[in-house]
mmCIF file of C-alpha atoms in Angstrom:
data_model
loop_
_atom_site.group_PDB
_atom_site.id
_atom_site.type_symbol
_atom_site.label_atom_id
_atom_site.label_comp_id
_atom_site.label_asym_id
_atom_site.label_seq_id
_atom_site.Cartn_x
_atom_site.Cartn_y
_atom_site.Cartn_z
ATOM 1 C CA MET A 227 -29.445 -168.837 114.342
ATOM 2 C CA ARG A 228 -31.456 -170.606 116.805
ATOM 3 C CA LEU A 229 -30.384 -168.853 119.619
ATOM 4 C CA ALA A 230 -31.932 -165.907 118.047
ATOM 5 C CA SER A 231 -35.017 -167.753 116.934
ATOM 6 C CA SER A 232 -35.531 -168.924 120.674
ATOM 7 C CA MET A 233 -35.214 -165.556 122.100
ATOM 8 C CA LYS A 234 -37.488 -163.634 119.080
ATOM 9 C CA ARG A 235 -39.811 -166.607 120.379
ATOM 10 C CA ALA A 236 -39.707 -166.151 123.970
ATOM 11 C CA LYS A 237 -39.799 -162.059 123.619
ATOM 12 C CA ARG A 238 -43.170 -162.816 121.643
ATOM 13 C CA GLU A 239 -44.766 -165.277 124.041
ATOM 14 C CA LYS A 240 -43.728 -162.869 126.940
ATOM 15 C CA ALA A 241 -45.450 -159.809 125.076
ATOM 16 C CA ALA A 242 -48.585 -161.633 124.693
ATOM 17 C CA LYS A 243 -48.682 -163.101 128.507
ATOM 18 C CA GLU A 244 -48.256 -159.867 129.537
ATOM 19 C CA ALA A 245 -51.328 -158.213 127.669
ATOM 20 C CA ALA A 246 -53.610 -161.325 128.219
ATOM 21 C CA SER A 247 -52.826 -162.929 131.125
ATOM 22 C CA PRO A 248 -55.610 -162.396 134.342
ATOM 23 C CA GLY A 249 -53.392 -160.165 136.217
ATOM 24 C CA SER A 250 -52.201 -157.872 133.818
ATOM 25 C CA ALA A 251 -53.506 -153.988 133.203
ATOM 26 C CA GLY A 252 -55.542 -155.448 129.876
ATOM 27 C CA ALA A 253 -57.026 -158.073 131.911
ATOM 28 C CA ASN A 254 -58.336 -155.562 134.405
ATOM 29 C CA LYS A 255 -59.251 -153.091 131.901
ATOM 30 C CA LYS A 256 -61.523 -156.259 130.592
ATOM 31 C CA GLU A 257 -63.584 -156.566 133.601
ATOM 32 C CA MET A 258 -64.034 -153.216 134.050
ATOM 33 C CA GLY A 259 -65.283 -152.972 130.743
ATOM 34 C CA SER A 260 -67.734 -155.477 131.565
ATOM 35 C CA SER A 261 -69.200 -154.826 134.579
ATOM 36 C CA GLY A 262 -69.850 -151.130 133.264
ATOM 37 C CA SER A 263 -67.220 -149.689 135.260
ATOM 38 C CA ARG A 264 -65.778 -146.246 135.445
ATOM 39 C CA PRO A 265 -63.750 -145.019 131.835
ATOM 40 C CA ALA A 266 -60.087 -144.887 131.468
ATOM 41 C CA SER A 267 -58.940 -141.464 132.383
ATOM 42 C CA ALA A 268 -57.401 -139.192 129.299
ATOM 43 C CA ALA A 269 -53.888 -139.692 130.707
ATOM 44 C CA ALA A 270 -54.311 -143.663 130.411
ATOM 45 C CA ALA A 271 -55.729 -143.287 127.094
ATOM 46 C CA ALA A 272 -52.761 -141.417 126.055
ATOM 47 C CA ALA A 273 -49.705 -143.462 127.737
ATOM 48 C CA GLY A 274 -51.828 -146.802 126.149
ATOM 49 C CA ALA A 275 -52.081 -144.543 122.367
ATOM 50 C CA GLU A 276 -48.155 -144.365 122.782
ATOM 51 C CA ALA A 277 -47.553 -147.861 123.846
ATOM 52 C CA VAL A 278 -49.641 -149.330 121.220
ATOM 53 C CA ALA A 279 -47.456 -147.088 118.601
ATOM 54 C CA TYR A 280 -44.374 -148.553 120.143
ATOM 55 C CA VAL A 281 -45.735 -152.318 119.794
ATOM 56 C CA ALA A 282 -46.793 -151.850 116.084
ATOM 57 C CA ALA A 283 -43.434 -149.967 115.020
ATOM 58 C CA GLU A 284 -40.505 -151.708 117.147
ATOM 59 C CA ASP A 285 -42.108 -155.378 118.187
ATOM 60 C CA ALA A 286 -45.126 -156.461 115.759
ATOM 61 C CA ASP A 287 -44.585 -160.181 116.650
ATOM 62 C CA ALA A 288 -46.178 -159.444 119.451
ATOM 63 C CA LEU A 289 -49.056 -159.010 117.227
ATOM 64 C CA GLU A 290 -49.108 -162.348 115.983
ATOM 65 C CA CYS A 291 -50.378 -166.112 116.687
ATOM 66 C CA GLY A 292 -47.853 -167.880 118.846
ATOM 67 C CA VAL A 293 -48.614 -170.874 116.621
ATOM 68 C CA CYS A 294 -49.225 -169.927 113.014
ATOM 69 C CA PHE A 295 -46.995 -166.368 112.909
ATOM 70 C CA HIS A 296 -50.239 -164.814 111.243
ATOM 71 C CA PRO A 297 -51.371 -161.544 112.901
ATOM 72 C CA LEU A 298 -53.908 -162.255 115.283
ATOM 73 C CA LYS A 299 -57.314 -160.726 114.654
ATOM 74 C CA PRO A 300 -60.717 -161.343 116.722
ATOM 75 C CA PRO A 301 -61.854 -164.114 117.924
ATOM 76 C CA ILE A 302 -58.443 -164.484 120.081
ATOM 77 C CA PHE A 303 -58.540 -166.771 122.742
ATOM 78 C CA GLN A 304 -56.181 -167.420 125.747
ATOM 79 C CA CYS A 305 -55.002 -170.463 127.686
ATOM 80 C CA ASP A 306 -55.223 -170.186 131.865
ATOM 81 C CA GLU A 307 -51.477 -168.918 131.636
ATOM 82 C CA GLY A 308 -52.722 -166.261 129.467
ATOM 83 C CA HIS A 309 -50.891 -167.512 126.141
ATOM 84 C CA VAL A 310 -52.863 -166.205 122.959
ATOM 85 C CA VAL A 311 -53.844 -168.042 119.400
ATOM 86 C CA CYS A 312 -55.728 -167.407 116.747
ATOM 87 C CA SER A 313 -59.639 -168.709 116.352
ATOM 88 C CA LEU A 314 -58.159 -171.149 113.827
ATOM 89 C CA CYS A 315 -55.108 -172.259 115.726
ATOM 90 C CA ARG A 316 -57.694 -172.745 118.991
ATOM 91 C CA ASP A 317 -59.416 -175.318 116.985
ATOM 92 C CA LYS A 318 -56.911 -177.238 116.133
ATOM 93 C CA LEU A 319 -55.068 -177.071 119.756
ATOM 94 C CA THR A 320 -58.421 -177.945 121.712
ATOM 95 C CA PRO A 321 -58.375 -181.631 121.171
ATOM 96 C CA ALA A 322 -55.174 -181.694 122.795
ATOM 97 C CA GLY A 323 -56.039 -180.657 125.930
ATOM 98 C CA LYS A 324 -52.714 -178.743 126.345
ATOM 99 C CA CYS A 325 -51.464 -175.185 126.073
ATOM 100 C CA HIS A 326 -49.003 -175.202 123.508
ATOM 101 C CA VAL A 327 -46.274 -173.211 124.740
ATOM 102 C CA CYS A 328 -46.888 -173.833 128.518
ATOM 103 C CA GLY A 329 -47.660 -177.499 128.372
ATOM 104 C CA ILE A 330 -50.655 -176.880 130.909
ATOM 105 C CA ALA A 331 -53.540 -179.065 130.351
ATOM 106 C CA THR A 332 -56.671 -177.149 130.050
ATOM 107 C CA ARG A 333 -60.209 -178.128 128.747
ATOM 108 C CA ASP A 334 -60.463 -175.207 126.253
ATOM 109 C CA TYR A 335 -58.975 -171.710 125.655
ATOM 110 C CA HIS A 336 -60.749 -168.990 126.687
ATOM 111 C CA ARG A 337 -61.792 -165.534 124.872
ATOM 112 C CA CYS A 338 -59.379 -162.555 125.166
ATOM 113 C CA HIS A 339 -61.267 -159.702 124.979
ATOM 114 C CA ALA A 340 -58.403 -157.586 126.124
ATOM 115 C CA MET A 341 -55.856 -158.465 123.479
ATOM 116 C CA GLU A 342 -59.373 -157.955 120.955
ATOM 117 C CA ARG A 343 -59.758 -154.441 122.025
ATOM 118 C CA LEU A 344 -55.813 -153.762 121.856
ATOM 119 C CA LEU A 345 -55.609 -155.508 118.238
ATOM 120 C CA GLU A 346 -58.723 -152.996 117.294
ATOM 121 C CA SER A 347 -57.055 -149.604 118.133
ATOM 122 C CA ILE A 348 -53.692 -150.234 116.266
ATOM 123 C CA ARG A 349 -54.277 -148.558 112.771
ATOM 124 C CA VAL A 350 -51.217 -148.416 110.474
ATOM 125 C CA SER A 351 -51.333 -146.475 107.360
ATOM 126 C CA CYS A 352 -51.889 -147.805 104.181
ATOM 127 C CA PRO A 353 -48.209 -148.544 102.313
ATOM 128 C CA ASN A 354 -49.593 -146.628 99.258
ATOM 129 C CA ALA A 355 -50.005 -143.295 101.218
ATOM 130 C CA ALA A 356 -48.118 -141.518 98.882
ATOM 131 C CA TYR A 357 -49.795 -142.446 95.921
ATOM 132 C CA GLY A 358 -53.057 -140.674 97.441
ATOM 133 C CA CYS A 359 -54.220 -143.903 100.104
ATOM 134 C CA GLY A 360 -55.667 -141.990 103.103
ATOM 135 C CA ALA A 361 -57.044 -145.800 104.511
ATOM 136 C CA ARG A 362 -55.825 -146.237 108.201
ATOM 137 C CA PRO A 363 -56.369 -150.414 108.199
ATOM 138 C CA ALA A 364 -56.455 -152.279 111.285
ATOM 139 C CA TYR A 365 -53.129 -154.130 111.478
ATOM 140 C CA TYR A 366 -54.458 -157.269 111.012
ATOM 141 C CA ASP A 367 -56.411 -156.244 107.897
ATOM 142 C CA GLN A 368 -53.571 -154.158 106.247
ATOM 143 C CA HIS A 369 -52.841 -157.130 103.725
ATOM 144 C CA ASP A 370 -56.327 -157.317 102.749
ATOM 145 C CA HIS A 371 -56.570 -153.910 102.233
ATOM 146 C CA CYS A 372 -53.426 -154.001 100.079
ATOM 147 C CA GLN A 373 -54.883 -156.497 97.697
ATOM 148 C CA THR A 374 -57.597 -154.452 96.701
ATOM 149 C CA CYS A 375 -56.619 -151.052 97.107
ATOM 150 C CA PRO A 376 -57.356 -148.765 94.483
ATOM 151 C CA HIS A 377 -54.328 -146.329 94.935
ATOM 152 C CA ALA A 378 -51.791 -149.326 94.676
ATOM 153 C CA PRO A 379 -48.837 -148.127 91.974
ATOM 154 C CA CYS A 380 -48.988 -149.700 88.127
ATOM 155 C CA HIS A 381 -45.875 -149.055 85.639
ATOM 156 C CA CYS A 382 -46.612 -147.217 82.747
ATOM 157 C CA PRO A 383 -46.822 -149.553 79.397
ATOM 158 C CA GLY A 384 -44.643 -146.832 77.319
ATOM 159 C CA LYS A 385 -41.038 -148.920 76.521
ATOM 160 C CA ASP A 386 -38.361 -147.344 78.437
ATOM 161 C CA CYS A 387 -40.881 -145.549 80.860
ATOM 162 C CA ASN A 388 -40.160 -145.798 84.555
ATOM 163 C CA PHE A 389 -43.258 -143.791 85.674
ATOM 164 C CA LEU A 390 -45.014 -145.497 88.473
ATOM 165 C CA GLY A 391 -48.107 -144.193 90.308
ATOM 166 C CA SER A 392 -51.533 -144.810 90.805
ATOM 167 C CA THR A 393 -54.472 -145.007 88.019
ATOM 168 C CA GLU A 394 -55.335 -141.547 88.342
ATOM 169 C CA ALA A 395 -51.604 -140.461 87.662
ATOM 170 C CA LEU A 396 -51.346 -142.798 84.602
ATOM 171 C CA LEU A 397 -54.438 -141.109 82.971
ATOM 172 C CA ASP A 398 -52.774 -137.747 83.837
ATOM 173 C CA HIS A 399 -48.994 -139.163 82.429
ATOM 174 C CA PHE A 400 -50.120 -141.176 78.895
ATOM 175 C CA THR A 401 -51.590 -137.611 77.814
ATOM 176 C CA SER A 402 -48.883 -135.305 79.104
ATOM 177 C CA ALA A 403 -45.935 -137.655 78.635
ATOM 178 C CA HIS A 404 -46.750 -139.751 75.786
ATOM 179 C CA GLY A 405 -49.623 -137.698 73.832
ATOM 180 C CA TRP A 406 -51.819 -140.955 73.582
ATOM 181 C CA PRO A 407 -55.747 -140.578 72.729
ATOM 182 C CA SER A 408 -57.486 -139.651 75.571
ATOM 183 C CA THR A 409 -59.177 -142.585 77.675
ATOM 184 C CA THR A 410 -62.486 -143.520 76.822
ATOM 185 C CA LYS A 411 -64.801 -143.683 80.303
ATOM 186 C CA ILE A 412 -67.198 -146.602 79.940
ATOM 187 C CA SER A 413 -69.971 -148.047 82.268
ATOM 188 C CA ALA A 414 -69.454 -152.066 82.989
ATOM 189 C CA PHE A 415 -71.797 -154.164 81.156
ATOM 190 C CA GLU A 416 -73.044 -151.916 78.631
ATOM 191 C CA THR A 417 -71.558 -152.530 74.742
ATOM 192 C CA CYS A 418 -70.399 -149.243 73.618
ATOM 193 C CA CYS A 419 -69.007 -148.766 69.639
ATOM 194 C CA ILE A 420 -65.298 -147.510 70.152
ATOM 195 C CA CYS A 421 -62.337 -146.207 67.399
ATOM 196 C CA LEU A 422 -59.547 -148.009 68.278
ATOM 197 C CA ARG A 423 -56.437 -146.536 66.669
ATOM 198 C CA ASP A 424 -53.111 -148.232 66.104
ATOM 199 C CA GLY A 425 -51.063 -148.474 69.219
ATOM 200 C CA PHE A 426 -52.319 -148.413 72.822
ATOM 201 C CA ASN A 427 -55.928 -147.256 73.580
ATOM 202 C CA PHE A 428 -57.159 -146.731 77.232
ATOM 203 C CA ILE A 429 -60.594 -148.006 78.487
ATOM 204 C CA LEU A 430 -61.882 -146.418 82.229
ATOM 205 C CA ALA A 431 -64.892 -148.697 83.263
ATOM 206 C CA ASP A 432 -66.667 -147.656 85.959
ATOM 207 C CA CYS A 433 -68.481 -150.487 87.913
ATOM 208 C CA THR A 434 -71.098 -149.485 90.643
ATOM 209 C CA GLU A 435 -73.374 -151.711 92.357
ATOM 210 C CA ASP A 436 -76.463 -152.675 90.715
ATOM 211 C CA ASP A 437 -79.370 -154.620 91.401
ATOM 212 C CA ASP A 438 -79.485 -155.593 87.868
ATOM 213 C CA HIS A 439 -76.216 -157.255 87.504
ATOM 214 C CA LEU A 440 -76.020 -160.002 90.028
ATOM 215 C CA THR A 441 -72.291 -160.698 89.389
ATOM 216 C CA THR A 442 -71.296 -156.914 90.134
ATOM 217 C CA SER A 443 -68.685 -155.809 93.057
ATOM 218 C CA SER A 444 -70.541 -154.647 96.266
ATOM 219 C CA SER A 445 -68.965 -151.495 95.947
ATOM 220 C CA SER A 446 -68.046 -148.675 93.473
ATOM 221 C CA ARG A 447 -64.536 -149.114 91.323
ATOM 222 C CA ARG A 448 -63.001 -147.958 88.098
ATOM 223 C CA TYR A 449 -60.900 -150.427 86.420
ATOM 224 C CA LEU A 450 -58.206 -149.190 83.611
ATOM 225 C CA PHE A 451 -57.981 -151.398 80.614
ATOM 226 C CA LEU A 452 -55.228 -151.277 78.133
ATOM 227 C CA LEU A 453 -56.374 -152.450 74.274
ATOM 228 C CA ASN A 454 -53.358 -152.571 72.130
ATOM 229 C CA VAL A 455 -54.004 -152.349 68.249
ATOM 230 C CA THR A 456 -51.306 -153.677 65.786
ATOM 231 C CA ARG A 457 -51.348 -154.104 62.329
ATOM 232 C CA GLN A 458 -50.914 -157.896 61.084
ATOM 233 C CA SER A 459 -50.491 -158.877 57.156
ATOM 234 C CA LEU A 460 -53.602 -160.381 57.050
ATOM 235 C CA GLY A 461 -55.665 -158.307 59.170
ATOM 236 C CA CYS A 462 -55.703 -156.293 62.574
ATOM 237 C CA SER A 463 -55.280 -157.812 66.014
ATOM 238 C CA ILE A 464 -56.185 -156.902 69.430
ATOM 239 C CA THR A 465 -55.167 -157.870 72.897
ATOM 240 C CA VAL A 466 -56.374 -156.602 76.405
ATOM 241 C CA HIS A 467 -54.914 -155.992 79.287
ATOM 242 C CA PHE A 468 -56.252 -154.989 82.944
ATOM 243 C CA ILE A 469 -53.551 -152.671 84.120
ATOM 244 C CA GLY A 470 -54.340 -152.724 87.988
ATOM 245 C CA HIS A 471 -53.667 -155.420 90.650
ATOM 246 C CA GLU A 472 -55.772 -158.606 91.087
ATOM 247 C CA SER A 473 -58.288 -159.104 93.368
ATOM 248 C CA PRO A 474 -59.058 -163.066 94.628
ATOM 249 C CA SER A 475 -62.988 -162.132 94.642
ATOM 250 C CA GLU A 476 -63.163 -160.961 91.187
ATOM 251 C CA ALA A 477 -62.775 -162.069 87.248
ATOM 252 C CA LEU A 478 -62.602 -159.618 84.606
ATOM 253 C CA ARG A 479 -64.202 -160.171 80.725
ATOM 254 C CA CYS A 480 -64.188 -158.037 77.922
ATOM 255 C CA VAL A 481 -66.187 -159.024 75.404
ATOM 256 C CA LEU A 482 -64.843 -157.568 71.537
ATOM 257 C CA GLY A 483 -67.274 -157.649 68.812
ATOM 258 C CA TYR A 484 -66.782 -156.190 65.044
ATOM 259 C CA SER A 485 -69.560 -156.460 62.554
ATOM 260 C CA ARG A 486 -69.619 -155.345 59.028
ATOM 261 C CA VAL A 487 -73.013 -155.183 56.056
ATOM 262 C CA LEU A 488 -71.753 -155.412 52.450
ATOM 263 C CA TYR A 489 -73.615 -154.100 49.374
ATOM 264 C CA ASP A 490 -73.106 -153.882 45.960
ATOM 265 C CA PRO A 491 -71.193 -150.544 45.116
ATOM 266 C CA ARG A 492 -72.768 -150.232 41.813
ATOM 267 C CA ASP A 493 -76.307 -150.711 43.953
ATOM 268 C CA ARG A 494 -76.321 -149.450 47.262
ATOM 269 C CA HIS A 495 -80.011 -151.283 48.117
ATOM 270 C CA LYS A 496 -78.362 -154.129 46.862
ATOM 271 C CA PHE A 497 -77.654 -156.473 49.571
ATOM 272 C CA LEU A 498 -74.381 -159.152 49.391
ATOM 273 C CA GLY A 499 -73.960 -160.495 52.415
ATOM 274 C CA SER A 500 -72.688 -159.459 56.174
ATOM 275 C CA HIS A 501 -69.498 -160.580 58.579
ATOM 276 C CA SER A 502 -70.019 -160.673 62.459
ATOM 277 C CA LEU A 503 -67.042 -161.445 64.920
ATOM 278 C CA GLN A 504 -67.051 -161.711 68.582
ATOM 279 C CA SER A 505 -64.982 -163.270 70.920
ATOM 280 C CA GLU A 506 -65.014 -162.786 75.054
ATOM 281 C CA ILE A 507 -61.435 -162.814 76.567
ATOM 282 C CA ASN A 508 -60.541 -163.440 80.013
ATOM 283 C CA VAL A 509 -58.337 -160.479 80.575
ATOM 284 C CA GLU A 510 -55.105 -160.850 82.997
ATOM 285 C CA CYS A 511 -54.559 -158.748 85.618
ATOM 286 C CA MET A 512 -50.970 -157.121 85.533
ATOM 287 C CA ASP A 513 -49.188 -153.881 87.309
ATOM 288 C CA LEU A 514 -46.772 -153.884 83.997
ATOM 289 C CA SER A 515 -43.494 -154.165 86.486
ATOM 290 C CA ASN A 516 -42.103 -156.564 83.789
ATOM 291 C CA GLY A 517 -43.508 -154.821 80.440
ATOM 292 C CA LEU A 518 -46.306 -155.454 78.264
ATOM 293 C CA PRO A 519 -46.365 -159.545 77.728
ATOM 294 C CA ASN A 520 -45.689 -160.787 73.965
ATOM 295 C CA PRO A 521 -48.981 -160.919 71.873
ATOM 296 C CA GLU A 522 -48.192 -163.779 70.767
ATOM 297 C CA ASP A 523 -48.807 -165.191 74.284
ATOM 298 C CA CYS A 524 -52.027 -163.580 74.711
ATOM 299 C CA PHE A 525 -55.651 -163.837 73.046
ATOM 300 C CA GLN A 526 -55.552 -162.189 69.934
ATOM 301 C CA PHE A 527 -58.936 -161.024 68.849
ATOM 302 C CA VAL A 528 -57.985 -160.866 64.893
ATOM 303 C CA VAL A 529 -60.347 -158.838 62.100
ATOM 304 C CA PRO A 530 -59.127 -159.849 58.248
ATOM 305 C CA ASP A 531 -58.329 -157.377 56.213
ATOM 306 C CA SER A 532 -61.005 -158.631 53.677
ATOM 307 C CA VAL A 533 -63.879 -158.062 56.527
ATOM 308 C CA LEU A 534 -62.373 -154.233 57.419
ATOM 309 C CA ARG A 535 -63.972 -150.936 56.146
ATOM 310 C CA LYS A 536 -61.565 -148.940 53.803
ATOM 311 C CA LYS A 537 -62.213 -146.229 56.814
ATOM 312 C CA ASP A 538 -61.221 -148.783 59.556
ATOM 313 C CA LYS A 539 -58.007 -149.785 57.583
ATOM 314 C CA LYS A 540 -56.818 -146.111 57.870
ATOM 315 C CA ASP A 541 -58.387 -144.132 60.682
ATOM 316 C CA GLY A 542 -58.883 -147.047 63.586
ATOM 317 C CA ILE A 543 -60.963 -149.809 63.472
ATOM 318 C CA HIS A 544 -64.906 -149.094 64.960
ATOM 319 C CA ALA A 545 -65.481 -152.130 67.575
ATOM 320 C CA GLU A 546 -67.631 -152.930 70.167
ATOM 321 C CA VAL A 547 -66.979 -153.370 73.243
ATOM 322 C CA ARG A 548 -68.507 -154.723 76.649
ATOM 323 C CA ILE A 549 -66.519 -155.014 80.084
ATOM 324 C CA GLY A 550 -68.053 -157.267 82.450
ATOM 325 C CA ILE A 551 -66.777 -157.627 86.117
ATOM 326 C CA ILE A 552 -67.667 -161.008 87.739
ATOM 327 C CA ASN A 553 -68.075 -161.712 91.705
ATOM 328 C CA LEU A 554 -66.226 -165.056 92.535
ATOM 329 C CA GLU A 555 -67.674 -165.042 96.122
#
């Protein structure tokens, strides 16, 4: 195991040194680019593209920092012998005054523009390409892209249903395979009155950039929510879930409200009283790979039977719904 690890490390260091050393083709290309010399020929560009594809597929270790082993991303630095490190590791190693690989004393690591251009040219397909994503992020941005990819697949909430697909595919599946009520489309930050029937109810909230809402995301996105309505002995319970993948830069909120004004059944003009219930729920993100959580483990918006209208008891509860997306950055 130790020998294999040493060989892998040596292979990585050799690849990084060849790509970044002053005498390498990459370094010569750097010098030519900085002085405004002739551009690379079409044949050289094709050969470079082929080499990039080979490195990306066969030896991704060469694209990682030799210290933290995370994907290298600009700015990238190298010692006098061409050993490359990422920006964060450069800051940690500079006080030591020597290279982390060869141990040669160095006053500072130097910017490696050749390696930066190489990494900028390496594009990879999103793992969710099969679900409709056509993005080709840079190799070092692949993880960040996957964290917020709108095409990341999620599981169907139906019991014993193994369907897996993107948000768009799920919407079609809900209707065609299960016959669930049509998804209600609303705009984020707007309060809407929605009839929620027993069982699963789906809401697709559209959030677009809006100067009036400083907490919205900077780009347009659609959010799929599941509101599960269950009848209890003393009333009606509603739980809220977001079907999707969590974004570290966002927090989701759902405000549910229910109100009723009571009049004397013998005199419709005689006011008796009013009920008003409202809750703000922090909505958890889930891809439903482990199924729906137990309602007892979730926040429940409960409307007592004594408050419900007759039609709400029979046809479905008419509740006010407001979706908010909070930018945490």
